[in-house]
XYZ file of N, CA and C in Angstrom:
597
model
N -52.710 158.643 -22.557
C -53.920 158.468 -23.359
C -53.722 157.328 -24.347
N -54.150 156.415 -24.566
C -54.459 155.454 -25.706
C -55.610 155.424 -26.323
N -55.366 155.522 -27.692
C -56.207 155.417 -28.578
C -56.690 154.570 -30.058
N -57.573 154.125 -30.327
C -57.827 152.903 -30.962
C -59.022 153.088 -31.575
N -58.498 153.127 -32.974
C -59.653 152.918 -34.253
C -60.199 151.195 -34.590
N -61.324 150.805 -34.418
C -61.515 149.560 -34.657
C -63.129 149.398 -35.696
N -63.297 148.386 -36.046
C -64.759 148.246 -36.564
C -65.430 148.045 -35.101
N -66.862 148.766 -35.871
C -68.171 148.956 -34.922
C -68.731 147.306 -34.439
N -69.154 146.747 -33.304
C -70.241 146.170 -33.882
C -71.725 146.447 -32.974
N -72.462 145.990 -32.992
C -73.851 145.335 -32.414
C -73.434 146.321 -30.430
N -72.522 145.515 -30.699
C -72.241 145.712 -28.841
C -72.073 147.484 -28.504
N -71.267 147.725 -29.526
C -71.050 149.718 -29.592
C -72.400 150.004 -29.734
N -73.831 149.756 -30.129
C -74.860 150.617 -30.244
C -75.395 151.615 -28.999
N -75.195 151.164 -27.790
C -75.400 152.194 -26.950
C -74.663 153.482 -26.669
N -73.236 153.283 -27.002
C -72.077 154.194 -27.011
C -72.402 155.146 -28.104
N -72.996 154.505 -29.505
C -73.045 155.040 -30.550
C -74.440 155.952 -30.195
N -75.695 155.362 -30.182
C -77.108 156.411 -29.697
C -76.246 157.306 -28.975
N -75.603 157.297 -27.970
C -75.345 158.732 -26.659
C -74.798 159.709 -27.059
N -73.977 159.438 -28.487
C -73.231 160.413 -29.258
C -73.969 161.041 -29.868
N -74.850 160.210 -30.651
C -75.309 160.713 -31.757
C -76.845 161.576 -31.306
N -77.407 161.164 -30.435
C -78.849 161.810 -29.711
C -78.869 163.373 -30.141
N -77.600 163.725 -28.683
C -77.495 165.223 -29.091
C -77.773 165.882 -30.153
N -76.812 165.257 -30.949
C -76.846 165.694 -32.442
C -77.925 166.382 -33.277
N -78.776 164.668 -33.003
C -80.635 164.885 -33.382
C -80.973 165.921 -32.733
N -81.219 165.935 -31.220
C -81.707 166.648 -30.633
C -81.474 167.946 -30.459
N -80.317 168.594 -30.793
C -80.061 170.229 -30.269
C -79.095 170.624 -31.605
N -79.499 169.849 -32.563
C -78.317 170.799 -33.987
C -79.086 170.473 -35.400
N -78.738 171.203 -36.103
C -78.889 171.324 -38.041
C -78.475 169.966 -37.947
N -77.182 169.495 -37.873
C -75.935 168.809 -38.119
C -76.856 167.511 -38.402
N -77.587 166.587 -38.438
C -78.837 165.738 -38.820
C -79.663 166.215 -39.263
N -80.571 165.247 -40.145
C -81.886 165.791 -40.868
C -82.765 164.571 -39.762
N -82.315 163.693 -39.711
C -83.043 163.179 -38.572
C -83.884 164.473 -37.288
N -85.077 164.046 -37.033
C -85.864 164.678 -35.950
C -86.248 163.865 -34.884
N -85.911 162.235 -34.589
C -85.995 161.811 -33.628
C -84.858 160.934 -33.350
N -84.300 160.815 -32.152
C -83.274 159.997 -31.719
C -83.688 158.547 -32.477
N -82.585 158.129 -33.049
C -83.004 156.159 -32.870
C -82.328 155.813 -31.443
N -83.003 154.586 -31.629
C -83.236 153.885 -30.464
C -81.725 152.924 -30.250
N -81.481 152.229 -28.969
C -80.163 151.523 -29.610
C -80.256 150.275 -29.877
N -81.898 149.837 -30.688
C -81.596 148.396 -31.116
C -81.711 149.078 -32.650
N -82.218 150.151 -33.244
C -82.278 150.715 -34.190
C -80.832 151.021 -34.910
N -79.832 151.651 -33.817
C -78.828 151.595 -34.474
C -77.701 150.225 -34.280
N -78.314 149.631 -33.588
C -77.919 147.971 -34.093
C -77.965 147.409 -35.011
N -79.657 148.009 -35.429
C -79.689 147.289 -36.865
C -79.346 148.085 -38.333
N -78.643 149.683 -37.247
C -78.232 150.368 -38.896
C -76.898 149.581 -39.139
N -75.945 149.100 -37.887
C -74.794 148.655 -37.743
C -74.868 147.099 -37.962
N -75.674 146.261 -38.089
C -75.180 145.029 -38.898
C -75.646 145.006 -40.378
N -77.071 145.956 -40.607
C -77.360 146.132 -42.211
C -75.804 146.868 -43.010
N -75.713 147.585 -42.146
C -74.771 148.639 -42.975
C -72.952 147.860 -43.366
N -72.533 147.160 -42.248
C -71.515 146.561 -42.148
C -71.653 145.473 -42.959
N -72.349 145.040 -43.342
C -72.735 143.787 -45.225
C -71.563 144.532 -46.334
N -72.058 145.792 -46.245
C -71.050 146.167 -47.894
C -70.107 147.615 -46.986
N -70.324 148.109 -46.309
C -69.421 148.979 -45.916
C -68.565 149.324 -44.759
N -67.745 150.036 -44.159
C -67.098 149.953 -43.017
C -67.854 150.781 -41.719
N -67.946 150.376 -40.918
C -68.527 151.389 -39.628
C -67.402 151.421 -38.485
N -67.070 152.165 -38.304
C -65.636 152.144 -37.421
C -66.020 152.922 -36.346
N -65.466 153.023 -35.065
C -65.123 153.651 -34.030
C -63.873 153.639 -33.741
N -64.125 155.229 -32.866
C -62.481 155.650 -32.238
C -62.604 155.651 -30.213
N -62.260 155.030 -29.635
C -61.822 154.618 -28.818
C -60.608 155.469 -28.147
N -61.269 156.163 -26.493
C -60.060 156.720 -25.817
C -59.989 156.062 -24.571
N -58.918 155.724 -24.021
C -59.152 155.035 -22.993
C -60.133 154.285 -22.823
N -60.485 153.408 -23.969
C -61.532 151.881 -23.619
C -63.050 152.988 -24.133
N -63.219 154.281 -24.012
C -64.517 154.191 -23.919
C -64.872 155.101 -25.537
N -65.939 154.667 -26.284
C -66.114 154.900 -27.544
C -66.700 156.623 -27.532
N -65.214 157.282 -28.556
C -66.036 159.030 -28.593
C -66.194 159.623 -29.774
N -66.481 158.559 -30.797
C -66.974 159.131 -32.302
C -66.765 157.712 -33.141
N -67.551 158.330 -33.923
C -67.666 157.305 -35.249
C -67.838 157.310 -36.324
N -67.357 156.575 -37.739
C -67.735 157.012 -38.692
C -68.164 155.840 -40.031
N -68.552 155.817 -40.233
C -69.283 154.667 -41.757
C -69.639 155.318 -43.147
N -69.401 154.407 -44.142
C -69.953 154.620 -45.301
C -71.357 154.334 -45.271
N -71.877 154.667 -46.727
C -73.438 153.647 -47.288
C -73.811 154.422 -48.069
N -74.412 154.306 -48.565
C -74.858 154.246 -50.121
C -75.147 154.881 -50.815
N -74.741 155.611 -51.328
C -74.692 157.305 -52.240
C -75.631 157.246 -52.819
N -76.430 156.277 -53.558
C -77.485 156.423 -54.522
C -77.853 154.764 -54.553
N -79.227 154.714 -54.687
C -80.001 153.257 -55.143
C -79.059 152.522 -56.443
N -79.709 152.829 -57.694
C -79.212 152.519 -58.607
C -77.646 151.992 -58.871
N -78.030 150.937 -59.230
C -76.589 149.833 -59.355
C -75.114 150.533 -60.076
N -75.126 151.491 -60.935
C -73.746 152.045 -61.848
C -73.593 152.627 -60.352
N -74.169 153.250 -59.291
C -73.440 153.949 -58.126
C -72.709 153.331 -57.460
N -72.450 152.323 -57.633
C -72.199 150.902 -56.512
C -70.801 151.243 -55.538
N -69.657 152.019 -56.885
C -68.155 152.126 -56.270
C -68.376 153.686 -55.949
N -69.085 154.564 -55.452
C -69.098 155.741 -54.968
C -69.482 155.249 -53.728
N -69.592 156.499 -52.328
C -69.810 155.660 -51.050
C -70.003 157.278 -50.219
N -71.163 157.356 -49.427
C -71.405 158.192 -48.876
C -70.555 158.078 -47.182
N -69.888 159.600 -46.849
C -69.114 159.115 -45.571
C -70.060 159.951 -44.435
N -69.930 159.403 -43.374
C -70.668 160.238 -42.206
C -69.673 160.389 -41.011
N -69.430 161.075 -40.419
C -68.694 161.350 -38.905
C -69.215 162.018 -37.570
N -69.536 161.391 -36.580
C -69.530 161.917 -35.638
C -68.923 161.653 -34.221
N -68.846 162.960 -34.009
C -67.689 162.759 -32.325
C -68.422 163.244 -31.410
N -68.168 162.880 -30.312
C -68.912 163.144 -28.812
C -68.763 164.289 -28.402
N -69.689 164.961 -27.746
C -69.232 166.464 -27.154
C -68.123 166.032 -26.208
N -67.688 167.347 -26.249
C -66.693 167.183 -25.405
C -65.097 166.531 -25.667
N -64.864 166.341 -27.064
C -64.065 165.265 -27.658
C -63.481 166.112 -28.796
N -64.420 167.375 -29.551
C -64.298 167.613 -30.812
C -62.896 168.527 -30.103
N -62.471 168.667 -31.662
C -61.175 169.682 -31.441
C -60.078 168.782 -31.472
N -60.170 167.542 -31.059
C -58.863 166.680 -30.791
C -57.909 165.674 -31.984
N -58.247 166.068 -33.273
C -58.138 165.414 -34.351
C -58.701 163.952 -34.855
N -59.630 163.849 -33.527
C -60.475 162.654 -33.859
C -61.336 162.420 -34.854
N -62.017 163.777 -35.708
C -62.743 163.258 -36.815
C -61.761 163.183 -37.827
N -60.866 163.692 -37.907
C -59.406 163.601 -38.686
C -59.440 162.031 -38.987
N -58.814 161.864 -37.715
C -58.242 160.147 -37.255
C -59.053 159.189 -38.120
N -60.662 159.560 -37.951
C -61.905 158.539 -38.274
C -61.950 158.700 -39.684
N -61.980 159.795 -40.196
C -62.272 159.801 -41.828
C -60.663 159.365 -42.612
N -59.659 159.070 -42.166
C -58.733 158.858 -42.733
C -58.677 157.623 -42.907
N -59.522 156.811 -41.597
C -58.944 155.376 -41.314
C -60.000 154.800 -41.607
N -61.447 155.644 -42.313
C -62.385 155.187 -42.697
C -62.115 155.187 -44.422
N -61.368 156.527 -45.029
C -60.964 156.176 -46.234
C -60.145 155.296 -47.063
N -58.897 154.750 -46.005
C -58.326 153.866 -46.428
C -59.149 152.587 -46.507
N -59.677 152.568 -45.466
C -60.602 151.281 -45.912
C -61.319 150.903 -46.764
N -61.905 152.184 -47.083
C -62.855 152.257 -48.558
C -62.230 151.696 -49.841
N -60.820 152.307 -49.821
C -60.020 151.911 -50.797
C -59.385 151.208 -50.993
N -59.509 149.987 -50.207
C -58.836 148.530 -49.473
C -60.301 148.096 -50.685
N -61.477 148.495 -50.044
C -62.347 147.493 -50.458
C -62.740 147.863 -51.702
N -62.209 148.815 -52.463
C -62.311 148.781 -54.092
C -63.015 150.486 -53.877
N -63.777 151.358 -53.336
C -64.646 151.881 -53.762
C -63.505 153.313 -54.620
N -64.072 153.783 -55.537
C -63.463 155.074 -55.956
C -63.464 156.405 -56.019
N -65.014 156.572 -55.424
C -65.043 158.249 -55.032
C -66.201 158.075 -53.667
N -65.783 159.028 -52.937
C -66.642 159.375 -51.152
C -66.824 160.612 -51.506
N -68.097 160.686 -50.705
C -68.862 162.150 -50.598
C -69.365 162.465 -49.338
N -68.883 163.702 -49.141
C -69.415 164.693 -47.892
C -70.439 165.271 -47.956
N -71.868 165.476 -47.315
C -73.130 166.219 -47.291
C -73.040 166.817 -46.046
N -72.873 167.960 -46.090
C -72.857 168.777 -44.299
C -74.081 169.721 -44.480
N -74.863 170.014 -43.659
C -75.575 170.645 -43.374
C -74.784 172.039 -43.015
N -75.138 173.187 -43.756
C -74.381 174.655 -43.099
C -75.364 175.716 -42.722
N -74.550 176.863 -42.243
C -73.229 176.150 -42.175
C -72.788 175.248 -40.995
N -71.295 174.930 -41.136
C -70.699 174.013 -40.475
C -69.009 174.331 -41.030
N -68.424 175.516 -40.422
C -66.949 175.695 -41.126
C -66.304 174.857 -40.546
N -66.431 174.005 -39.266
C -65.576 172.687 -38.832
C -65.488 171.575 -39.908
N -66.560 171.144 -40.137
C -67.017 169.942 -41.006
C -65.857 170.169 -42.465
N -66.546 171.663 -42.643
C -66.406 171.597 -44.240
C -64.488 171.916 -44.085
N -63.859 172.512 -43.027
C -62.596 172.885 -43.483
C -61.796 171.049 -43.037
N -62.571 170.038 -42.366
C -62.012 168.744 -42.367
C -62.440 168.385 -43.809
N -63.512 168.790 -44.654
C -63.627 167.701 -45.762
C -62.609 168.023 -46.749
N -62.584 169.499 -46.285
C -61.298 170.014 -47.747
C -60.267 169.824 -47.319
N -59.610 169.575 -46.045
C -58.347 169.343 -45.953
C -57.990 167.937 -46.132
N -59.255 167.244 -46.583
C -58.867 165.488 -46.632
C -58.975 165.398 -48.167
N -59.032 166.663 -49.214
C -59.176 166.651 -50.250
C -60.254 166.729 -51.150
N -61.370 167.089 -50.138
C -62.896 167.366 -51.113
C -62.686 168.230 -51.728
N -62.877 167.972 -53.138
C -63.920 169.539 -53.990
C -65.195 169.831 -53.820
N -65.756 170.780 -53.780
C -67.013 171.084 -53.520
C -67.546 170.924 -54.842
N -68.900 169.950 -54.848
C -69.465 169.171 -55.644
C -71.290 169.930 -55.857
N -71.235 171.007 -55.099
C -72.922 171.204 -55.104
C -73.094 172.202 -53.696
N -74.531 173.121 -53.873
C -75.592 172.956 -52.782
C -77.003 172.552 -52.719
N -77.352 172.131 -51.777
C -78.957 172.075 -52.074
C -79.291 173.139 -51.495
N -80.359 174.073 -51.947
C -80.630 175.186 -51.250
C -81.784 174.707 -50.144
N -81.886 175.588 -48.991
C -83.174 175.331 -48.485
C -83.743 173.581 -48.487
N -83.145 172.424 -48.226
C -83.659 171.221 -48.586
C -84.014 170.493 -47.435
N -84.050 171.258 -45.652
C -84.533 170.754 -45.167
C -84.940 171.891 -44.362
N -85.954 171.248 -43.322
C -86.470 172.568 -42.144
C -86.502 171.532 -40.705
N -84.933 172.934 -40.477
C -85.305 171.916 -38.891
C -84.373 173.311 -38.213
N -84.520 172.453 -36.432
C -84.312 174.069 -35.855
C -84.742 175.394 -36.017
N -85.686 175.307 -36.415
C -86.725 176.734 -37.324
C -85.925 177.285 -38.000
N -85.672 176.535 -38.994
C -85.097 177.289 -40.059
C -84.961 176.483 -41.431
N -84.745 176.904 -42.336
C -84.513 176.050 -43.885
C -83.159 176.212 -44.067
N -82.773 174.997 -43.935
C -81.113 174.565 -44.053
C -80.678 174.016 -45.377
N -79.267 174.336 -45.842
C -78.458 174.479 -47.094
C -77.719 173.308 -47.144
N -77.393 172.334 -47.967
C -76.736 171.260 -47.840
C -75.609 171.256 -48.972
N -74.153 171.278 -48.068
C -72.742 171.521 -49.472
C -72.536 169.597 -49.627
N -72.272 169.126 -50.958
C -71.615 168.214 -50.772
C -70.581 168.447 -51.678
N -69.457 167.750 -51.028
C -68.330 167.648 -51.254
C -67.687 166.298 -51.927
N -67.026 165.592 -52.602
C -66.358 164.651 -53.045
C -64.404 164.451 -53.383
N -64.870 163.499 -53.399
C -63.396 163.097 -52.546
C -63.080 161.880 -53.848
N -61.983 161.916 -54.452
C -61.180 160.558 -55.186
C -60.409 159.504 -54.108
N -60.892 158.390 -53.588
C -60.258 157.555 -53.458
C -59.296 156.782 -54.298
N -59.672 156.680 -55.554
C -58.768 155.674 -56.523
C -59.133 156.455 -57.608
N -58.404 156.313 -59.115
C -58.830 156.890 -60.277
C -59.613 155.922 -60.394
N -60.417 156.318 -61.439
C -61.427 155.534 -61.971
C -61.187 154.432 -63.309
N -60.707 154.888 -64.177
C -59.990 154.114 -65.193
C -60.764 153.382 -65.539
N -60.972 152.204 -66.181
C -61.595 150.846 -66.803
C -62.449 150.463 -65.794
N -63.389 149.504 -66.464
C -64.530 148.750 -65.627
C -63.579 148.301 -64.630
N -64.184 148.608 -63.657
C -63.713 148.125 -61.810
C -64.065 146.626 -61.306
N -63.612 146.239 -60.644
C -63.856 145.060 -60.249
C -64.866 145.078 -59.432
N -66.063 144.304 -58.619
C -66.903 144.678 -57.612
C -65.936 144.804 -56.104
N -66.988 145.953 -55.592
C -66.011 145.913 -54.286
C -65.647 144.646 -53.294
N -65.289 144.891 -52.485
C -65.057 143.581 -51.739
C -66.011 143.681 -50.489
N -65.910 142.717 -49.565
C -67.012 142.634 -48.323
C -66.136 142.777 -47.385
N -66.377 144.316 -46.454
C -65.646 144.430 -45.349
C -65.067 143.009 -44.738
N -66.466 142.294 -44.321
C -65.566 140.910 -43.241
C -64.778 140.238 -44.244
N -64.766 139.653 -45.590
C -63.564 139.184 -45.957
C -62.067 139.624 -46.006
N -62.178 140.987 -45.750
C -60.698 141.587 -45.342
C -60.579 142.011 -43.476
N -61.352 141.480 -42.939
C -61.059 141.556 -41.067
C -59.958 141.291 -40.858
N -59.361 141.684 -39.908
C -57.591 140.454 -39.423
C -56.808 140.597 -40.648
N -56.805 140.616 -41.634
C -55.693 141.241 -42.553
C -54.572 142.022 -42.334
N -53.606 141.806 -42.937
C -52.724 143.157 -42.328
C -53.050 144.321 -43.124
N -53.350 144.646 -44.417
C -54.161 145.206 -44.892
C -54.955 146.119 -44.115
N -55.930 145.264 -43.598
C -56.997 146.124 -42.898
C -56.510 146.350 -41.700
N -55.571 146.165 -41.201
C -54.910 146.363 -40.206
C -54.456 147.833 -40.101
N -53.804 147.762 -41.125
C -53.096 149.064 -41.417
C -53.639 149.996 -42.056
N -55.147 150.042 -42.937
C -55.980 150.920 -42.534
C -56.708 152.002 -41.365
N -57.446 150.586 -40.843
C -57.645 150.770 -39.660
C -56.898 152.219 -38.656
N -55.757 152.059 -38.495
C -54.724 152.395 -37.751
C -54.244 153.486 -38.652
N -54.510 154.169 -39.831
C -54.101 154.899 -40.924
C -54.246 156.454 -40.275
N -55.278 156.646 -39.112
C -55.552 157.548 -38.822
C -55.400 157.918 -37.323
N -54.666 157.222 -36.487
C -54.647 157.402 -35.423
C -53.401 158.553 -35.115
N -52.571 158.532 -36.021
C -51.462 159.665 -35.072
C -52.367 161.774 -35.350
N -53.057 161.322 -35.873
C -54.148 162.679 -35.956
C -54.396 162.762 -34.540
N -55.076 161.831 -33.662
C -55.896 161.812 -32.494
C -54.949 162.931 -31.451
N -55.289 163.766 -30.736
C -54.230 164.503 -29.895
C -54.964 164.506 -28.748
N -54.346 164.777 -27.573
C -54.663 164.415 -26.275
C -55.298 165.675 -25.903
N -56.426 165.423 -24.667
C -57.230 166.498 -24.695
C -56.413 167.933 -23.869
C-alpha cells in the first residue's frame, strides 16, 4: 500500500464531489442539502487555497479523503483562528486516514502562523468527536437543535484545538503557495502519514 498526503488542486474536484455527495446525500454529517457540482468544488478549491490549506490523502494513486481549513468567522480580529473539515470515502474510514489528514492539515496551519482550529460535528458522531479529542480538542459549545435535516433537528458540538500559544500581537499568516516545495511544508505535509494503516 502507498500512501500520500499532498495539496488539493482544481484537477482533484471530481475525486473530491464522489466523496463528499454521499455525505450530502444519506447523513446529518453536512448541513449542506444538495450535492455541489465538480466545477463548484473547483471553485471552493482555488477560492479556499488563497489563505488556507486543502489537502488530500492518496492510496494507491487514487484520492480517499480530504481535509481544509476556512474561515471561522467574517470579522478581521478572527483572522489567526481557522475552521477544520474532514472527509473520507466510504469504504476507507477506520484506517487512520482522518487521523493522517487532520494532523498533516494541522501542522500546516501552524507552518502558516494560524493559532487556534475548530471542530463543528454534527451529533451525534462518537467517531468524529473521539478523533477531535484525541488530537487535543476541548469541547468549546453546543448548538442545540440548529439544523433540520434527515427529519430531524440536529445538535452541533464544537470543539477547539491550540495550534500555537497566543501571546503578543501575531504576525499575519502566511499564503499557503509561498511555503509549496519547502522543506517545511514538506514535512508537514507528511506529518500525518504513519497514522494511515492498511485496509
Amino acid at each position: 500500500m502507498s500512501a500520500l498526503i499532498r495539496v488539493a488542486t482544481t484537477n482533484d474536484a471530481s475525486a473530491i464531489a464522489e466523496i463528499y455527495a454521499p455525505i450530502v446525500r444519506d447523513t446529518f454529517v453536512s448541513f449542506e442539502t444538495e450535492a455541489p457540482s465538480v466545477e463548484e468544488i473547483q471553485a471552493r478549491i482555488a477560492d479556499i487555497t488563497t489563505r488556507y490549506p486543502w489537502l488530500v490523502c492518496e492510496i494507491d494513486g487514487s484520492v480517499v479523503g480530504y481535509a481544509y481549513g476556512s474561515s471561522l468567522r467574517e470579522r478581521l480580529a478572527y483572522r489567526w483562528s481557522v475552521e477544520m473539515a474532514v472527509y473520507i470515502a466510504d469504504g476507507y474510514r477506520g484506517r487512520g486516514i482522518g487521523r493522517a489528514l487532520s494532523v498533516s492539515l494541522m501542522e500546516c496551519l501552524r507552518l502558516l502562523g494560524f493559532r487556534q482550529a475548530f471542530g463543528r460535528v454534527a451529533l451525534p458522531n462518537p467517531a468524529s468527536v473521539g478523533l477531535i479529542e484525541s488530537l487535543g480538542g476541548r469541547a468549546a459549545g453546543v448548538e442545540r437543535s440548529v439544523g433540520f435535516k434527515s427529519g430531524k433537528w440536529v445538535d452541533v458540538g464544537e470543539w477547539q484545538m491550540e495550534l500555537s500559544a497566543s501571546g503578543d500581537a501575531p504576525a499575519e499568516t502566511a499564503s499557503p503557495a509561498a511555503l509549496y516545495g519547502t522543506d517545511e511544508w514538506e514535512r508537514a505535509l507528511g506529518a500525518g502519514l504513519a497514522h494511515v494503516r492498511g485496509g
